[in-house]
PDB file of C-alpha atoms in Angstrom:
ATOM      1  CA  MET A 721     222.187 151.670  75.621  1.00  0.00           C
ATOM      2  CA  SER A 722     220.383 148.642  77.243  1.00  0.00           C
ATOM      3  CA  SER A 723     220.002 148.325  80.812  1.00  0.00           C
ATOM      4  CA  PHE A 724     221.559 145.502  83.120  1.00  0.00           C
ATOM      5  CA  LYS A 725     217.496 144.038  83.368  1.00  0.00           C
ATOM      6  CA  ASP A 726     216.807 144.743  79.619  1.00  0.00           C
ATOM      7  CA  LEU A 727     219.269 142.037  78.795  1.00  0.00           C
ATOM      8  CA  LEU A 728     218.292 138.505  78.008  1.00  0.00           C
ATOM      9  CA  PRO A 729     218.255 135.952  81.168  1.00  0.00           C
ATOM     10  CA  SER A 730     220.718 133.221  79.692  1.00  0.00           C
ATOM     11  CA  ARG A 731     222.726 136.695  79.992  1.00  0.00           C
ATOM     12  CA  GLN A 732     221.383 137.270  83.413  1.00  0.00           C
ATOM     13  CA  GLY A 733     222.418 133.952  84.362  1.00  0.00           C
ATOM     14  CA  TRP A 734     226.393 134.136  84.758  1.00  0.00           C
ATOM     15  CA  ILE A 735     225.304 136.027  87.969  1.00  0.00           C
ATOM     16  CA  HIS A 736     222.979 133.509  89.791  1.00  0.00           C
ATOM     17  CA  GLU A 737     225.303 130.729  89.379  1.00  0.00           C
ATOM     18  CA  LEU A 738     228.686 132.739  90.397  1.00  0.00           C
ATOM     19  CA  ALA A 739     225.906 133.809  93.413  1.00  0.00           C
ATOM     20  CA  ARG A 740     224.885 130.184  94.018  1.00  0.00           C
ATOM     21  CA  ALA A 741     228.690 129.295  94.066  1.00  0.00           C
ATOM     22  CA  GLU A 742     229.343 131.897  96.890  1.00  0.00           C
ATOM     23  CA  ILE A 743     226.050 130.008  98.802  1.00  0.00           C
ATOM     24  CA  HIS A 744     228.133 126.363  97.760  1.00  0.00           C
ATOM     25  CA  PRO A 745     231.819 126.441  97.108  1.00  0.00           C
ATOM     26  CA  ASP A 746     232.977 123.210  98.097  1.00  0.00           C
ATOM     27  CA  ALA A 747     229.428 121.811  96.863  1.00  0.00           C
ATOM     28  CA  GLU A 748     230.467 123.979  93.674  1.00  0.00           C
ATOM     29  CA  ARG A 749     233.561 123.165  93.359  1.00  0.00           C
ATOM     30  CA  VAL A 750     233.285 119.265  93.085  1.00  0.00           C
ATOM     31  CA  LEU A 751     230.328 119.220  90.643  1.00  0.00           C
ATOM     32  CA  GLN A 752     231.462 121.570  88.594  1.00  0.00           C
ATOM     33  CA  LEU A 753     227.947 123.794  88.353  1.00  0.00           C
ATOM     34  CA  ASN A 754     229.369 126.906  87.331  1.00  0.00           C
ATOM     35  CA  ARG A 755     229.584 126.764  83.477  1.00  0.00           C
ATOM     36  CA  SER A 756     228.256 129.528  82.116  1.00  0.00           C
ATOM     37  CA  PHE A 757     231.847 130.670  81.866  1.00  0.00           C
ATOM     38  CA  ASP A 758     232.701 127.609  79.876  1.00  0.00           C
ATOM     39  CA  PRO A 759     233.020 128.930  76.171  1.00  0.00           C
ATOM     40  CA  GLN A 760     230.988 126.251  74.527  1.00  0.00           C
ATOM     41  CA  GLN A 761     228.005 127.240  76.345  1.00  0.00           C
ATOM     42  CA  LEU A 762     228.329 130.362  75.626  1.00  0.00           C
ATOM     43  CA  VAL A 763     228.114 129.814  72.172  1.00  0.00           C
ATOM     44  CA  GLU A 764     224.870 127.907  72.679  1.00  0.00           C
ATOM     45  CA  GLU A 765     223.494 130.544  74.857  1.00  0.00           C
ATOM     46  CA  SER A 766     223.973 133.718  72.269  1.00  0.00           C
ATOM     47  CA  THR A 767     222.845 130.876  69.856  1.00  0.00           C
ATOM     48  CA  ILE A 768     219.437 130.911  71.165  1.00  0.00           C
ATOM     49  CA  ASP A 769     219.750 134.204  71.617  1.00  0.00           C
ATOM     50  CA  PHE A 770     220.040 135.526  68.074  1.00  0.00           C
ATOM     51  CA  LEU A 771     217.961 132.961  66.867  1.00  0.00           C
ATOM     52  CA  THR A 772     215.544 134.746  68.877  1.00  0.00           C
ATOM     53  CA  GLU A 773     216.153 138.787  68.410  1.00  0.00           C
ATOM     54  CA  LEU A 774     216.110 137.687  64.430  1.00  0.00           C
ATOM     55  CA  LYS A 775     212.427 135.936  64.665  1.00  0.00           C
ATOM     56  CA  GLU A 776     210.558 138.138  66.698  1.00  0.00           C
ATOM     57  CA  SER A 777     212.540 141.508  64.332  1.00  0.00           C
ATOM     58  CA  PHE A 778     210.927 138.450  61.228  1.00  0.00           C
ATOM     59  CA  THR A 779     207.872 138.586  62.708  1.00  0.00           C
ATOM     60  CA  GLU A 780     208.163 142.316  63.634  1.00  0.00           C
ATOM     61  CA  SER A 781     209.314 143.416  60.164  1.00  0.00           C
ATOM     62  CA  ALA A 782     206.183 140.457  58.858  1.00  0.00           C
ATOM     63  CA  ARG A 783     203.436 142.153  61.330  1.00  0.00           C
ATOM     64  CA  VAL A 784     203.959 145.796  59.622  1.00  0.00           C
ATOM     65  CA  LEU A 785     204.222 144.304  55.960  1.00  0.00           C
ATOM     66  CA  ASN A 786     201.308 142.612  55.500  1.00  0.00           C
ATOM     67  CA  ALA A 787     198.466 145.331  57.142  1.00  0.00           C
ATOM     68  CA  TYR A 788     199.746 146.094  54.255  1.00  0.00           C
ATOM     69  CA  SER A 789     198.380 144.120  52.392  1.00  0.00           C
ATOM     70  CA  GLU A 790     194.321 144.451  52.940  1.00  0.00           C
ATOM     71  CA  GLY A 791     194.655 140.523  54.039  1.00  0.00           C
ATOM     72  CA  GLY A 792     196.001 139.269  51.127  1.00  0.00           C
ATOM     73  CA  ALA A 793     193.749 141.349  48.705  1.00  0.00           C
ATOM     74  CA  ARG A 794     196.844 143.472  47.311  1.00  0.00           C
ATOM     75  CA  PHE A 795     199.847 141.035  47.844  1.00  0.00           C
ATOM     76  CA  GLN A 796     200.777 137.519  49.086  1.00  0.00           C
ATOM     77  CA  GLU A 797     200.995 137.728  52.784  1.00  0.00           C
ATOM     78  CA  ILE A 798     204.219 136.791  54.545  1.00  0.00           C
ATOM     79  CA  LYS A 799     204.915 133.903  56.978  1.00  0.00           C
ATOM     80  CA  VAL A 800     206.704 133.419  59.793  1.00  0.00           C
ATOM     81  CA  TYR A 801     207.306 129.846  61.624  1.00  0.00           C
ATOM     82  CA  SER A 802     208.410 128.270  64.616  1.00  0.00           C
ATOM     83  CA  VAL A 803     211.104 124.661  63.552  1.00  0.00           C
ATOM     84  CA  ALA A 804     209.316 121.734  65.508  1.00  0.00           C
ATOM     85  CA  GLN A 805     211.393 120.311  67.802  1.00  0.00           C
ATOM     86  CA  THR A 806     214.077 123.035  68.015  1.00  0.00           C
ATOM     87  CA  PRO A 807     215.727 125.754  70.498  1.00  0.00           C
ATOM     88  CA  ALA A 808     214.767 128.257  68.371  1.00  0.00           C
ATOM     89  CA  ASP A 809     214.356 127.478  64.823  1.00  0.00           C
ATOM     90  CA  PHE A 810     212.040 129.498  62.025  1.00  0.00           C
ATOM     91  CA  MET A 811     211.204 129.637  58.870  1.00  0.00           C
ATOM     92  CA  VAL A 812     209.750 132.114  56.756  1.00  0.00           C
ATOM     93  CA  PHE A 813     207.668 131.518  53.849  1.00  0.00           C
ATOM     94  CA  ARG A 814     206.127 133.620  50.577  1.00  0.00           C
ATOM     95  CA  ASN A 815     204.488 131.748  47.634  1.00  0.00           C
ATOM     96  CA  GLN A 816     206.253 128.703  48.206  1.00  0.00           C
ATOM     97  CA  VAL A 817     209.929 130.527  48.664  1.00  0.00           C
ATOM     98  CA  LYS A 818     211.102 129.129  51.552  1.00  0.00           C
ATOM     99  CA  LEU A 819     213.587 131.347  54.035  1.00  0.00           C
ATOM    100  CA  VAL A 820     214.232 129.282  56.605  1.00  0.00           C
ATOM    101  CA  ILE A 821     216.999 130.213  60.035  1.00  0.00           C
ATOM    102  CA  SER A 822     218.588 127.900  61.323  1.00  0.00           C
ATOM    103  CA  ASN A 823     221.078 126.033  64.344  1.00  0.00           C
ATOM    104  CA  ALA A 824     222.975 124.355  61.735  1.00  0.00           C
ATOM    105  CA  ALA A 825     226.403 123.467  64.216  1.00  0.00           C
ATOM    106  CA  HIS A 826     227.818 124.549  67.026  1.00  0.00           C
ATOM    107  CA  GLY A 827     228.018 128.438  66.148  1.00  0.00           C
ATOM    108  CA  VAL A 828     226.016 128.702  63.029  1.00  0.00           C
ATOM    109  CA  ILE A 829     223.380 129.755  61.881  1.00  0.00           C
ATOM    110  CA  GLN A 830     222.555 129.255  58.528  1.00  0.00           C
ATOM    111  CA  ILE A 831     220.660 130.664  56.043  1.00  0.00           C
ATOM    112  CA  ALA A 832     219.544 130.015  54.155  1.00  0.00           C
ATOM    113  CA  LEU A 833     216.447 129.631  49.973  1.00  0.00           C
ATOM    114  CA  ALA A 834     215.006 126.418  50.298  1.00  0.00           C
ATOM    115  CA  GLN A 835     213.134 126.642  46.671  1.00  0.00           C
ATOM    116  CA  HIS A 836     214.856 127.601  43.720  1.00  0.00           C
ATOM    117  CA  VAL A 837     213.410 131.122  42.911  1.00  0.00           C
ATOM    118  CA  ARG A 838     213.548 134.082  39.982  1.00  0.00           C
ATOM    119  CA  GLY A 839     216.031 135.774  42.260  1.00  0.00           C
ATOM    120  CA  THR A 840     218.550 135.817  44.539  1.00  0.00           C
ATOM    121  CA  LEU A 841     220.338 136.744  48.264  1.00  0.00           C
ATOM    122  CA  ALA A 842     222.143 139.462  47.176  1.00  0.00           C
ATOM    123  CA  VAL A 843     224.839 138.437  48.755  1.00  0.00           C
ATOM    124  CA  ASP A 844     228.499 138.226  46.636  1.00  0.00           C
ATOM    125  CA  GLY A 845     228.885 134.746  47.147  1.00  0.00           C
ATOM    126  CA  GLN A 846     225.991 133.230  45.767  1.00  0.00           C
ATOM    127  CA  ILE A 847     225.699 132.083  41.615  1.00  0.00           C
ATOM    128  CA  GLN A 848     222.895 133.056  39.006  1.00  0.00           C
ATOM    129  CA  SER A 849     222.283 131.598  35.707  1.00  0.00           C
ATOM    130  CA  LYS A 850     221.731 134.016  32.907  1.00  0.00           C
ATOM    131  CA  ASP A 851     217.822 134.525  33.344  1.00  0.00           C
ATOM    132  CA  GLN A 852     219.414 135.647  37.097  1.00  0.00           C
ATOM    133  CA  THR A 853     216.995 132.418  38.962  1.00  0.00           C
ATOM    134  CA  LEU A 854     219.375 130.995  41.485  1.00  0.00           C
ATOM    135  CA  VAL A 855     220.903 127.608  40.495  1.00  0.00           C
ATOM    136  CA  ALA A 856     221.540 124.283  42.804  1.00  0.00           C
ATOM    137  CA  PRO A 857     225.066 125.110  43.195  1.00  0.00           C
ATOM    138  CA  GLY A 858     223.891 129.241  45.061  1.00  0.00           C
ATOM    139  CA  LEU A 859     221.731 126.404  46.847  1.00  0.00           C
ATOM    140  CA  SER A 860     224.378 124.591  48.118  1.00  0.00           C
ATOM    141  CA  GLN A 861     226.673 127.362  49.109  1.00  0.00           C
ATOM    142  CA  SER A 862     224.409 128.446  52.068  1.00  0.00           C
ATOM    143  CA  GLN A 863     225.034 131.740  54.197  1.00  0.00           C
ATOM    144  CA  ASP A 864     226.496 130.895  57.547  1.00  0.00           C
ATOM    145  CA  LEU A 865     226.483 133.316  60.660  1.00  0.00           C
ATOM    146  CA  LEU A 866     229.992 132.467  62.821  1.00  0.00           C
ATOM    147  CA  ALA A 867     230.034 132.965  66.576  1.00  0.00           C
ATOM    148  CA  GLN A 868     233.313 134.760  68.012  1.00  0.00           C
ATOM    149  CA  VAL A 869     233.993 134.478  71.569  1.00  0.00           C
ATOM    150  CA  GLY A 870     235.957 137.696  72.685  1.00  0.00           C
ATOM    151  CA  PRO A 871     238.570 137.972  74.990  1.00  0.00           C
ATOM    152  CA  PHE A 872     236.084 138.908  78.193  1.00  0.00           C
ATOM    153  CA  ARG A 873     234.643 135.640  77.464  1.00  0.00           C
ATOM    154  CA  ASP A 874     231.879 137.683  74.842  1.00  0.00           C
ATOM    155  CA  VAL A 875     229.903 136.216  72.001  1.00  0.00           C
ATOM    156  CA  PHE A 876     229.116 138.209  68.956  1.00  0.00           C
ATOM    157  CA  TRP A 877     228.214 137.157  65.135  1.00  0.00           C
ATOM    158  CA  THR A 878     229.682 137.815  62.570  1.00  0.00           C
ATOM    159  CA  PHE A 879     229.146 136.773  58.680  1.00  0.00           C
ATOM    160  CA  GLN A 880     232.207 137.203  56.114  1.00  0.00           C
ATOM    161  CA  GLY A 881     233.936 138.370  59.206  1.00  0.00           C
ATOM    162  CA  GLU A 882     232.332 141.248  59.750  1.00  0.00           C
ATOM    163  CA  LYS A 883     230.588 141.804  63.297  1.00  0.00           C
ATOM    164  CA  VAL A 884     226.602 142.048  62.594  1.00  0.00           C
ATOM    165  CA  THR A 885     224.221 142.419  65.195  1.00  0.00           C
ATOM    166  CA  PRO A 886     219.981 140.969  64.902  1.00  0.00           C
ATOM    167  CA  GLU A 887     218.988 144.540  63.756  1.00  0.00           C
ATOM    168  CA  GLN A 888     221.078 144.155  60.390  1.00  0.00           C
ATOM    169  CA  VAL A 889     220.587 140.607  59.373  1.00  0.00           C
ATOM    170  CA  SER A 890     217.051 140.557  59.814  1.00  0.00           C
ATOM    171  CA  LYS A 891     216.391 144.254  58.136  1.00  0.00           C
ATOM    172  CA  PHE A 892     218.843 142.941  55.095  1.00  0.00           C
ATOM    173  CA  TYR A 893     217.746 139.323  54.528  1.00  0.00           C
ATOM    174  CA  PHE A 894     213.713 140.305  55.601  1.00  0.00           C
ATOM    175  CA  THR A 895     214.230 142.749  52.456  1.00  0.00           C
ATOM    176  CA  GLU A 896     215.371 140.525  50.164  1.00  0.00           C
ATOM    177  CA  PHE A 897     213.340 137.917  51.147  1.00  0.00           C
ATOM    178  CA  ALA A 898     210.667 140.230  50.095  1.00  0.00           C
ATOM    179  CA  ARG A 899     211.674 141.531  47.282  1.00  0.00           C
ATOM    180  CA  ILE A 900     212.268 138.076  45.617  1.00  0.00           C
ATOM    181  CA  THR A 901     208.991 136.175  46.574  1.00  0.00           C
ATOM    182  CA  ARG A 902     207.545 139.522  45.490  1.00  0.00           C
ATOM    183  CA  ASP A 903     204.370 138.892  42.847  1.00  0.00           C
ATOM    184  CA  GLN A 904     205.093 139.741  39.524  1.00  0.00           C
ATOM    185  CA  ARG A 905     202.279 140.954  38.635  1.00  0.00           C
ATOM    186  CA  ARG A 906     200.884 141.763  34.471  1.00  0.00           C
ATOM    187  CA  SER A 907     198.340 143.288  33.260  1.00  0.00           C
ATOM    188  CA  ARG A 908     197.010 144.788  30.133  1.00  0.00           C
ATOM    189  CA  ALA A 909     196.916 148.045  31.136  1.00  0.00           C
ATOM    190  CA  GLY A 910     200.619 147.594  30.647  1.00  0.00           C
ATOM    191  CA  ASN A 911     201.835 150.832  31.445  1.00  0.00           C
ATOM    192  CA  GLN A 912     198.889 153.027  32.720  1.00  0.00           C
ATOM    193  CA  VAL A 913     199.096 150.545  36.279  1.00  0.00           C
ATOM    194  CA  LEU A 914     202.596 151.474  36.142  1.00  0.00           C
ATOM    195  CA  ILE A 915     201.740 155.425  36.057  1.00  0.00           C
ATOM    196  CA  ASP A 916     199.335 154.478  38.059  1.00  0.00           C
ATOM    197  CA  GLN A 917     201.319 152.379  40.903  1.00  0.00           C
ATOM    198  CA  ILE A 918     204.394 155.148  40.282  1.00  0.00           C
ATOM    199  CA  LYS A 919     201.887 158.423  41.202  1.00  0.00           C
ATOM    200  CA  ALA A 920     199.804 156.475  44.740  1.00  0.00           C
ATOM    201  CA  LEU A 921     203.661 155.887  45.908  1.00  0.00           C
ATOM    202  CA  LEU A 922     204.500 159.732  45.102  1.00  0.00           C
ATOM    203  CA  GLN A 923     201.258 160.489  47.363  1.00  0.00           C
ATOM    204  CA  GLU A 924     201.916 158.449  49.957  1.00  0.00           C
ATOM    205  CA  LYS A 925     205.258 160.425  50.740  1.00  0.00           C
ATOM    206  CA  GLY A 926     203.924 163.472  49.968  1.00  0.00           C
ATOM    207  CA  LEU A 927     205.142 164.120  46.094  1.00  0.00           C
ATOM    208  CA  ASP A 928     203.005 164.438  42.646  1.00  0.00           C
ATOM    209  CA  LEU A 929     203.876 163.136  39.689  1.00  0.00           C
TER     210      LEU A 929
END
């Protein structure tokens, strides 16, 4: 359980504004500076916080995954970039495919693939063709996280009506992105290469084939 000192700065701002209002009550009343209780501002701050936590999680996941690539020799590394001229938008990139995560509108975090790919994100609502490729309507139906303000002015994020956390979202989408952008390398050795890969994977888990 996080303590007060572990909260992001934007989540501590209310107490500082409240203290300033105590010191200058008349000025605060005239200028209406105490906006930390404004639902619109709360959502805006929560959006930046959520995106920031998502990016940090994606970046850490990419760092760990890329450590196994041996500098790109074993597989293409996943890159995470900030989107210029935005407070916290970012994108994930590999093999000419982008996963863009952005604040598309007030209270909306949009997650969308920016290119035609072999597979599709395994989330309800996506449209697939017979060969399992993502078709144009699927791209237009991007997946959105929606902010909701609770009874005590707490902001939480939902997907299809269910409350979600940055950890849940980043784990799911990072896994799906890695899966659909994975190199489909084929070898003349065929089945022998597959057997060798299975053996190596089992050995890493302490098992033998």
